[in-house]
Amino acid sequence: TKSYLKLLGDVQKTSSSRDGQSSKALVIETRENVVRLARLGWTPAKIAERLNISQGEVELILNTPGE
C-alpha cells in the first residue's frame, strides 16, 4: 500500500541522513522506525537488517514501554 511504501522511503532517508543528527534524536528516530515496522508485521530479524542495528536492540526496543 501507499503508506507502506512511504514508510520504507522514510526509513531509507533517515538511515542515510544520520551524520548531522544528535545522538538523542537518532535514538528516538530509530525507536520510531522499529515500532512502525513491527506494527507492519516485520520480524525483529528483518527490522534489524533493514535498519542496520542488532536484533537484540530491536527486541529491546519492542519490549521497552514507550515514553
JSON list of N, CA and C in Angstrom, two decimals:
[
{"chain": "A", "resi": 1, "resn": "THR", "atom": "N", "xyz": [0.83, -1.18, 0.00]},
{"chain": "A", "resi": 1, "resn": "THR", "atom": "CA", "xyz": [0.00, 0.00, 0.00]},
{"chain": "A", "resi": 1, "resn": "THR", "atom": "C", "xyz": [0.87, 1.24, 0.00]},
{"chain": "A", "resi": 2, "resn": "LYS", "atom": "N", "xyz": [0.24, 2.38, -0.20]},
{"chain": "A", "resi": 2, "resn": "LYS", "atom": "CA", "xyz": [0.98, 3.63, -0.26]},
{"chain": "A", "resi": 2, "resn": "LYS", "atom": "C", "xyz": [1.67, 3.96, 1.05]},
{"chain": "A", "resi": 3, "resn": "SER", "atom": "N", "xyz": [0.97, 3.71, 2.18]},
{"chain": "A", "resi": 3, "resn": "SER", "atom": "CA", "xyz": [1.57, 4.04, 3.47]},
{"chain": "A", "resi": 3, "resn": "SER", "atom": "C", "xyz": [2.80, 3.16, 3.74]},
{"chain": "A", "resi": 4, "resn": "TYR", "atom": "N", "xyz": [2.75, 1.92, 3.31]},
{"chain": "A", "resi": 4, "resn": "TYR", "atom": "CA", "xyz": [3.88, 1.00, 3.47]},
{"chain": "A", "resi": 4, "resn": "TYR", "atom": "C", "xyz": [5.08, 1.50, 2.67]},
{"chain": "A", "resi": 5, "resn": "LEU", "atom": "N", "xyz": [4.85, 1.90, 1.43]},
{"chain": "A", "resi": 5, "resn": "LEU", "atom": "CA", "xyz": [5.93, 2.40, 0.59]},
{"chain": "A", "resi": 5, "resn": "LEU", "atom": "C", "xyz": [6.48, 3.71, 1.12]},
{"chain": "A", "resi": 6, "resn": "LYS", "atom": "N", "xyz": [5.59, 4.57, 1.64]},
{"chain": "A", "resi": 6, "resn": "LYS", "atom": "CA", "xyz": [6.06, 5.82, 2.22]},
{"chain": "A", "resi": 6, "resn": "LYS", "atom": "C", "xyz": [6.95, 5.55, 3.43]},
{"chain": "A", "resi": 7, "resn": "LEU", "atom": "N", "xyz": [6.55, 4.61, 4.28]},
{"chain": "A", "resi": 7, "resn": "LEU", "atom": "CA", "xyz": [7.35, 4.27, 5.45]},
{"chain": "A", "resi": 7, "resn": "LEU", "atom": "C", "xyz": [8.72, 3.76, 5.03]},
{"chain": "A", "resi": 8, "resn": "LEU", "atom": "N", "xyz": [8.75, 2.89, 4.03]},
{"chain": "A", "resi": 8, "resn": "LEU", "atom": "CA", "xyz": [10.05, 2.39, 3.56]},
{"chain": "A", "resi": 8, "resn": "LEU", "atom": "C", "xyz": [10.91, 3.53, 3.04]},
{"chain": "A", "resi": 9, "resn": "GLY", "atom": "N", "xyz": [10.31, 4.46, 2.35]},
{"chain": "A", "resi": 9, "resn": "GLY", "atom": "CA", "xyz": [11.06, 5.63, 1.88]},
{"chain": "A", "resi": 9, "resn": "GLY", "atom": "C", "xyz": [11.58, 6.46, 3.04]},
{"chain": "A", "resi": 10, "resn": "ASP", "atom": "N", "xyz": [10.74, 6.66, 4.06]},
{"chain": "A", "resi": 10, "resn": "ASP", "atom": "CA", "xyz": [11.16, 7.41, 5.24]},
{"chain": "A", "resi": 10, "resn": "ASP", "atom": "C", "xyz": [12.30, 6.72, 5.96]},
{"chain": "A", "resi": 11, "resn": "VAL", "atom": "N", "xyz": [12.21, 5.41, 6.10]},
{"chain": "A", "resi": 11, "resn": "VAL", "atom": "CA", "xyz": [13.27, 4.65, 6.76]},
{"chain": "A", "resi": 11, "resn": "VAL", "atom": "C", "xyz": [14.56, 4.77, 5.97]},
{"chain": "A", "resi": 12, "resn": "GLN", "atom": "N", "xyz": [14.48, 4.69, 4.67]},
{"chain": "A", "resi": 12, "resn": "GLN", "atom": "CA", "xyz": [15.67, 4.81, 3.82]},
{"chain": "A", "resi": 12, "resn": "GLN", "atom": "C", "xyz": [16.31, 6.18, 3.99]},
{"chain": "A", "resi": 13, "resn": "LYS", "atom": "N", "xyz": [15.49, 7.23, 3.97]},
{"chain": "A", "resi": 13, "resn": "LYS", "atom": "CA", "xyz": [16.01, 8.59, 4.11]},
{"chain": "A", "resi": 13, "resn": "LYS", "atom": "C", "xyz": [16.69, 8.78, 5.45]},
{"chain": "A", "resi": 14, "resn": "THR", "atom": "N", "xyz": [16.05, 8.31, 6.51]},
{"chain": "A", "resi": 14, "resn": "THR", "atom": "CA", "xyz": [16.61, 8.53, 7.84]},
{"chain": "A", "resi": 14, "resn": "THR", "atom": "C", "xyz": [17.87, 7.72, 8.07]},
{"chain": "A", "resi": 15, "resn": "SER", "atom": "N", "xyz": [17.95, 6.54, 7.51]},
{"chain": "A", "resi": 15, "resn": "SER", "atom": "CA", "xyz": [19.15, 5.74, 7.73]},
{"chain": "A", "resi": 15, "resn": "SER", "atom": "C", "xyz": [20.34, 6.28, 6.95]},
{"chain": "A", "resi": 16, "resn": "SER", "atom": "N", "xyz": [20.08, 7.07, 5.90]},
{"chain": "A", "resi": 16, "resn": "SER", "atom": "CA", "xyz": [21.19, 7.61, 5.12]},
{"chain": "A", "resi": 16, "resn": "SER", "atom": "C", "xyz": [21.54, 9.05, 5.51]},
{"chain": "A", "resi": 17, "resn": "SER", "atom": "N", "xyz": [20.75, 9.68, 6.39]},
{"chain": "A", "resi": 17, "resn": "SER", "atom": "CA", "xyz": [21.00, 11.08, 6.76]},
{"chain": "A", "resi": 17, "resn": "SER", "atom": "C", "xyz": [21.33, 11.23, 8.23]},
{"chain": "A", "resi": 18, "resn": "ARG", "atom": "N", "xyz": [22.08, 10.32, 8.80]},
{"chain": "A", "resi": 18, "resn": "ARG", "atom": "CA", "xyz": [22.36, 10.32, 10.23]},
{"chain": "A", "resi": 18, "resn": "ARG", "atom": "C", "xyz": [23.51, 11.21, 10.65]},
{"chain": "A", "resi": 19, "resn": "ASP", "atom": "N", "xyz": [24.32, 11.69, 9.73]},
{"chain": "A", "resi": 19, "resn": "ASP", "atom": "CA", "xyz": [25.55, 12.39, 10.08]},
{"chain": "A", "resi": 19, "resn": "ASP", "atom": "C", "xyz": [25.33, 13.65, 10.90]},
{"chain": "A", "resi": 20, "resn": "GLY", "atom": "N", "xyz": [24.34, 14.46, 10.59]},
{"chain": "A", "resi": 20, "resn": "GLY", "atom": "CA", "xyz": [24.16, 15.73, 11.27]},
{"chain": "A", "resi": 20, "resn": "GLY", "atom": "C", "xyz": [23.24, 15.70, 12.46]},
{"chain": "A", "resi": 21, "resn": "GLN", "atom": "N", "xyz": [22.80, 14.56, 12.90]},
{"chain": "A", "resi": 21, "resn": "GLN", "atom": "CA", "xyz": [21.83, 14.48, 13.99]},
{"chain": "A", "resi": 21, "resn": "GLN", "atom": "C", "xyz": [22.50, 14.23, 15.33]},
{"chain": "A", "resi": 22, "resn": "SER", "atom": "N", "xyz": [21.84, 14.71, 16.37]},
{"chain": "A", "resi": 22, "resn": "SER", "atom": "CA", "xyz": [22.33, 14.41, 17.71]},
{"chain": "A", "resi": 22, "resn": "SER", "atom": "C", "xyz": [22.02, 12.96, 18.02]},
{"chain": "A", "resi": 23, "resn": "SER", "atom": "N", "xyz": [22.73, 12.41, 18.99]},
{"chain": "A", "resi": 23, "resn": "SER", "atom": "CA", "xyz": [22.51, 11.00, 19.32]},
{"chain": "A", "resi": 23, "resn": "SER", "atom": "C", "xyz": [21.13, 10.77, 19.91]},
{"chain": "A", "resi": 24, "resn": "LYS", "atom": "N", "xyz": [20.60, 11.73, 20.65]},
{"chain": "A", "resi": 24, "resn": "LYS", "atom": "CA", "xyz": [19.26, 11.58, 21.23]},
{"chain": "A", "resi": 24, "resn": "LYS", "atom": "C", "xyz": [18.21, 11.52, 20.13]},
{"chain": "A", "resi": 25, "resn": "ALA", "atom": "N", "xyz": [18.31, 12.40, 19.15]},
{"chain": "A", "resi": 25, "resn": "ALA", "atom": "CA", "xyz": [17.37, 12.41, 18.04]},
{"chain": "A", "resi": 25, "resn": "ALA", "atom": "C", "xyz": [17.46, 11.12, 17.25]},
{"chain": "A", "resi": 26, "resn": "LEU", "atom": "N", "xyz": [18.66, 10.61, 17.11]},
{"chain": "A", "resi": 26, "resn": "LEU", "atom": "CA", "xyz": [18.88, 9.37, 16.38]},
{"chain": "A", "resi": 26, "resn": "LEU", "atom": "C", "xyz": [18.24, 8.19, 17.09]},
{"chain": "A", "resi": 27, "resn": "VAL", "atom": "N", "xyz": [18.36, 8.15, 18.42]},
{"chain": "A", "resi": 27, "resn": "VAL", "atom": "CA", "xyz": [17.76, 7.08, 19.20]},
{"chain": "A", "resi": 27, "resn": "VAL", "atom": "C", "xyz": [16.24, 7.12, 19.07]},
{"chain": "A", "resi": 28, "resn": "ILE", "atom": "N", "xyz": [15.65, 8.30, 19.17]},
{"chain": "A", "resi": 28, "resn": "ILE", "atom": "CA", "xyz": [14.20, 8.44, 19.04]},
{"chain": "A", "resi": 28, "resn": "ILE", "atom": "C", "xyz": [13.75, 8.02, 17.65]},
{"chain": "A", "resi": 29, "resn": "GLU", "atom": "N", "xyz": [14.46, 8.45, 16.64]},
{"chain": "A", "resi": 29, "resn": "GLU", "atom": "CA", "xyz": [14.13, 8.10, 15.26]},
{"chain": "A", "resi": 29, "resn": "GLU", "atom": "C", "xyz": [14.22, 6.60, 15.02]},
{"chain": "A", "resi": 30, "resn": "THR", "atom": "N", "xyz": [15.27, 5.98, 15.53]},
{"chain": "A", "resi": 30, "resn": "THR", "atom": "CA", "xyz": [15.43, 4.54, 15.39]},
{"chain": "A", "resi": 30, "resn": "THR", "atom": "C", "xyz": [14.30, 3.81, 16.06]},
{"chain": "A", "resi": 31, "resn": "ARG", "atom": "N", "xyz": [13.95, 4.23, 17.28]},
{"chain": "A", "resi": 31, "resn": "ARG", "atom": "CA", "xyz": [12.86, 3.59, 18.00]},
{"chain": "A", "resi": 31, "resn": "ARG", "atom": "C", "xyz": [11.55, 3.70, 17.23]},
{"chain": "A", "resi": 32, "resn": "GLU", "atom": "N", "xyz": [11.28, 4.88, 16.70]},
{"chain": "A", "resi": 32, "resn": "GLU", "atom": "CA", "xyz": [10.04, 5.08, 15.93]},
{"chain": "A", "resi": 32, "resn": "GLU", "atom": "C", "xyz": [10.01, 4.16, 14.71]},
{"chain": "A", "resi": 33, "resn": "ASN", "atom": "N", "xyz": [11.12, 4.04, 14.02]},
{"chain": "A", "resi": 33, "resn": "ASN", "atom": "CA", "xyz": [11.18, 3.18, 12.84]},
{"chain": "A", "resi": 33, "resn": "ASN", "atom": "C", "xyz": [10.98, 1.71, 13.21]},
{"chain": "A", "resi": 34, "resn": "VAL", "atom": "N", "xyz": [11.60, 1.29, 14.31]},
{"chain": "A", "resi": 34, "resn": "VAL", "atom": "CA", "xyz": [11.44, -0.10, 14.76]},
{"chain": "A", "resi": 34, "resn": "VAL", "atom": "C", "xyz": [9.97, -0.39, 15.05]},
{"chain": "A", "resi": 35, "resn": "VAL", "atom": "N", "xyz": [9.34, 0.50, 15.80]},
{"chain": "A", "resi": 35, "resn": "VAL", "atom": "CA", "xyz": [7.94, 0.30, 16.17]},
{"chain": "A", "resi": 35, "resn": "VAL", "atom": "C", "xyz": [7.04, 0.29, 14.94]},
{"chain": "A", "resi": 36, "resn": "ARG", "atom": "N", "xyz": [7.27, 1.21, 14.02]},
{"chain": "A", "resi": 36, "resn": "ARG", "atom": "CA", "xyz": [6.46, 1.25, 12.79]},
{"chain": "A", "resi": 36, "resn": "ARG", "atom": "C", "xyz": [6.57, -0.04, 11.99]},
{"chain": "A", "resi": 37, "resn": "LEU", "atom": "N", "xyz": [7.79, -0.51, 11.81]},
{"chain": "A", "resi": 37, "resn": "LEU", "atom": "CA", "xyz": [7.98, -1.72, 11.02]},
{"chain": "A", "resi": 37, "resn": "LEU", "atom": "C", "xyz": [7.38, -2.94, 11.74]},
{"chain": "A", "resi": 38, "resn": "ALA", "atom": "N", "xyz": [7.51, -2.98, 13.05]},
{"chain": "A", "resi": 38, "resn": "ALA", "atom": "CA", "xyz": [6.93, -4.09, 13.81]},
{"chain": "A", "resi": 38, "resn": "ALA", "atom": "C", "xyz": [5.41, -4.10, 13.67]},
{"chain": "A", "resi": 39, "resn": "ARG", "atom": "N", "xyz": [4.80, -2.92, 13.69]},
{"chain": "A", "resi": 39, "resn": "ARG", "atom": "CA", "xyz": [3.35, -2.84, 13.53]},
{"chain": "A", "resi": 39, "resn": "ARG", "atom": "C", "xyz": [2.91, -3.31, 12.15]},
{"chain": "A", "resi": 40, "resn": "LEU", "atom": "N", "xyz": [3.81, -3.21, 11.18]},
{"chain": "A", "resi": 40, "resn": "LEU", "atom": "CA", "xyz": [3.50, -3.69, 9.83]},
{"chain": "A", "resi": 40, "resn": "LEU", "atom": "C", "xyz": [3.72, -5.19, 9.70]},
{"chain": "A", "resi": 41, "resn": "GLY", "atom": "N", "xyz": [4.19, -5.82, 10.78]},
{"chain": "A", "resi": 41, "resn": "GLY", "atom": "CA", "xyz": [4.35, -7.26, 10.78]},
{"chain": "A", "resi": 41, "resn": "GLY", "atom": "C", "xyz": [5.76, -7.75, 10.49]},
{"chain": "A", "resi": 42, "resn": "TRP", "atom": "N", "xyz": [6.72, -6.84, 10.44]},
{"chain": "A", "resi": 42, "resn": "TRP", "atom": "CA", "xyz": [8.10, -7.24, 10.19]},
{"chain": "A", "resi": 42, "resn": "TRP", "atom": "C", "xyz": [8.64, -7.99, 11.40]},
{"chain": "A", "resi": 43, "resn": "THR", "atom": "N", "xyz": [9.48, -8.97, 11.17]},
{"chain": "A", "resi": 43, "resn": "THR", "atom": "CA", "xyz": [10.12, -9.70, 12.25]},
{"chain": "A", "resi": 43, "resn": "THR", "atom": "C", "xyz": [11.30, -8.87, 12.79]},
{"chain": "A", "resi": 44, "resn": "PRO", "atom": "N", "xyz": [11.69, -9.12, 14.04]},
{"chain": "A", "resi": 44, "resn": "PRO", "atom": "CA", "xyz": [12.86, -8.41, 14.57]},
{"chain": "A", "resi": 44, "resn": "PRO", "atom": "C", "xyz": [14.12, -8.59, 13.71]},
{"chain": "A", "resi": 45, "resn": "ALA", "atom": "N", "xyz": [14.29, -9.77, 13.15]},
{"chain": "A", "resi": 45, "resn": "ALA", "atom": "CA", "xyz": [15.46, -10.01, 12.30]},
{"chain": "A", "resi": 45, "resn": "ALA", "atom": "C", "xyz": [15.44, -9.13, 11.05]},
{"chain": "A", "resi": 46, "resn": "LYS", "atom": "N", "xyz": [14.28, -9.01, 10.42]},
{"chain": "A", "resi": 46, "resn": "LYS", "atom": "CA", "xyz": [14.16, -8.19, 9.21]},
{"chain": "A", "resi": 46, "resn": "LYS", "atom": "C", "xyz": [14.31, -6.71, 9.54]},
{"chain": "A", "resi": 47, "resn": "ILE", "atom": "N", "xyz": [13.75, -6.29, 10.67]},
{"chain": "A", "resi": 47, "resn": "ILE", "atom": "CA", "xyz": [13.88, -4.89, 11.09]},
{"chain": "A", "resi": 47, "resn": "ILE", "atom": "C", "xyz": [15.35, -4.56, 11.33]},
{"chain": "A", "resi": 48, "resn": "ALA", "atom": "N", "xyz": [16.03, -5.44, 12.05]},
{"chain": "A", "resi": 48, "resn": "ALA", "atom": "CA", "xyz": [17.45, -5.24, 12.35]},
{"chain": "A", "resi": 48, "resn": "ALA", "atom": "C", "xyz": [18.27, -5.13, 11.07]},
{"chain": "A", "resi": 49, "resn": "GLU", "atom": "N", "xyz": [17.99, -6.00, 10.13]},
{"chain": "A", "resi": 49, "resn": "GLU", "atom": "CA", "xyz": [18.72, -5.98, 8.86]},
{"chain": "A", "resi": 49, "resn": "GLU", "atom": "C", "xyz": [18.46, -4.68, 8.11]},
{"chain": "A", "resi": 50, "resn": "ARG", "atom": "N", "xyz": [17.21, -4.26, 8.07]},
{"chain": "A", "resi": 50, "resn": "ARG", "atom": "CA", "xyz": [16.83, -3.06, 7.32]},
{"chain": "A", "resi": 50, "resn": "ARG", "atom": "C", "xyz": [17.40, -1.80, 7.93]},
{"chain": "A", "resi": 51, "resn": "LEU", "atom": "N", "xyz": [17.42, -1.72, 9.27]},
{"chain": "A", "resi": 51, "resn": "LEU", "atom": "CA", "xyz": [17.88, -0.51, 9.95]},
{"chain": "A", "resi": 51, "resn": "LEU", "atom": "C", "xyz": [19.36, -0.57, 10.33]},
{"chain": "A", "resi": 52, "resn": "ASN", "atom": "N", "xyz": [20.00, -1.69, 10.02]},
{"chain": "A", "resi": 52, "resn": "ASN", "atom": "CA", "xyz": [21.42, -1.87, 10.30]},
{"chain": "A", "resi": 52, "resn": "ASN", "atom": "C", "xyz": [21.73, -1.74, 11.80]},
{"chain": "A", "resi": 53, "resn": "ILE", "atom": "N", "xyz": [20.90, -2.41, 12.61]},
{"chain": "A", "resi": 53, "resn": "ILE", "atom": "CA", "xyz": [21.13, -2.50, 14.05]},
{"chain": "A", "resi": 53, "resn": "ILE", "atom": "C", "xyz": [21.01, -3.97, 14.44]},
{"chain": "A", "resi": 54, "resn": "SER", "atom": "N", "xyz": [21.38, -4.31, 15.65]},
{"chain": "A", "resi": 54, "resn": "SER", "atom": "CA", "xyz": [21.33, -5.71, 16.05]},
{"chain": "A", "resi": 54, "resn": "SER", "atom": "C", "xyz": [19.89, -6.15, 16.34]},
{"chain": "A", "resi": 55, "resn": "GLN", "atom": "N", "xyz": [19.66, -7.43, 16.21]},
{"chain": "A", "resi": 55, "resn": "GLN", "atom": "CA", "xyz": [18.34, -7.98, 16.51]},
{"chain": "A", "resi": 55, "resn": "GLN", "atom": "C", "xyz": [18.03, -7.80, 17.99]},
{"chain": "A", "resi": 56, "resn": "GLY", "atom": "N", "xyz": [19.03, -7.92, 18.83]},
{"chain": "A", "resi": 56, "resn": "GLY", "atom": "CA", "xyz": [18.85, -7.70, 20.26]},
{"chain": "A", "resi": 56, "resn": "GLY", "atom": "C", "xyz": [18.38, -6.29, 20.57]},
{"chain": "A", "resi": 57, "resn": "GLU", "atom": "N", "xyz": [18.92, -5.31, 19.85]},
{"chain": "A", "resi": 57, "resn": "GLU", "atom": "CA", "xyz": [18.50, -3.92, 20.04]},
{"chain": "A", "resi": 57, "resn": "GLU", "atom": "C", "xyz": [17.04, -3.74, 19.62]},
{"chain": "A", "resi": 58, "resn": "VAL", "atom": "N", "xyz": [16.65, -4.38, 18.52]},
{"chain": "A", "resi": 58, "resn": "VAL", "atom": "CA", "xyz": [15.26, -4.32, 18.07]},
{"chain": "A", "resi": 58, "resn": "VAL", "atom": "C", "xyz": [14.35, -4.92, 19.14]},
{"chain": "A", "resi": 59, "resn": "GLU", "atom": "N", "xyz": [14.71, -6.08, 19.64]},
{"chain": "A", "resi": 59, "resn": "GLU", "atom": "CA", "xyz": [13.88, -6.75, 20.65]},
{"chain": "A", "resi": 59, "resn": "GLU", "atom": "C", "xyz": [13.80, -5.91, 21.93]},
{"chain": "A", "resi": 60, "resn": "LEU", "atom": "N", "xyz": [14.90, -5.28, 22.31]},
{"chain": "A", "resi": 60, "resn": "LEU", "atom": "CA", "xyz": [14.89, -4.41, 23.49]},
{"chain": "A", "resi": 60, "resn": "LEU", "atom": "C", "xyz": [13.94, -3.24, 23.29]},
{"chain": "A", "resi": 61, "resn": "ILE", "atom": "N", "xyz": [13.99, -2.62, 22.13]},
{"chain": "A", "resi": 61, "resn": "ILE", "atom": "CA", "xyz": [13.10, -1.50, 21.83]},
{"chain": "A", "resi": 61, "resn": "ILE", "atom": "C", "xyz": [11.64, -1.95, 21.89]},
{"chain": "A", "resi": 62, "resn": "LEU", "atom": "N", "xyz": [11.36, -3.10, 21.30]},
{"chain": "A", "resi": 62, "resn": "LEU", "atom": "CA", "xyz": [9.98, -3.58, 21.26]},
{"chain": "A", "resi": 62, "resn": "LEU", "atom": "C", "xyz": [9.46, -4.01, 22.63]},
{"chain": "A", "resi": 63, "resn": "ASN", "atom": "N", "xyz": [10.36, -4.37, 23.53]},
{"chain": "A", "resi": 63, "resn": "ASN", "atom": "CA", "xyz": [9.95, -4.82, 24.86]},
{"chain": "A", "resi": 63, "resn": "ASN", "atom": "C", "xyz": [10.02, -3.71, 25.91]},
{"chain": "A", "resi": 64, "resn": "THR", "atom": "N", "xyz": [10.41, -2.51, 25.50]},
{"chain": "A", "resi": 64, "resn": "THR", "atom": "CA", "xyz": [10.50, -1.38, 26.41]},
{"chain": "A", "resi": 64, "resn": "THR", "atom": "C", "xyz": [9.29, -0.48, 26.18]},
{"chain": "A", "resi": 65, "resn": "PRO", "atom": "N", "xyz": [8.55, -0.17, 27.23]},
{"chain": "A", "resi": 65, "resn": "PRO", "atom": "CA", "xyz": [7.38, 0.71, 27.05]},
{"chain": "A", "resi": 65, "resn": "PRO", "atom": "C", "xyz": [7.79, 2.07, 26.51]},
{"chain": "A", "resi": 66, "resn": "GLY", "atom": "N", "xyz": [6.94, 2.65, 25.68]},
{"chain": "A", "resi": 66, "resn": "GLY", "atom": "CA", "xyz": [7.22, 3.98, 25.12]},
{"chain": "A", "resi": 66, "resn": "GLY", "atom": "C", "xyz": [7.12, 5.06, 26.17]},
{"chain": "A", "resi": 67, "resn": "GLU", "atom": "N", "xyz": [7.68, 6.20, 25.85]},
{"chain": "A", "resi": 67, "resn": "GLU", "atom": "CA", "xyz": [7.67, 7.32, 26.80]},
{"chain": "A", "resi": 67, "resn": "GLU", "atom": "C", "xyz": [6.41, 8.13, 26.66]}
]
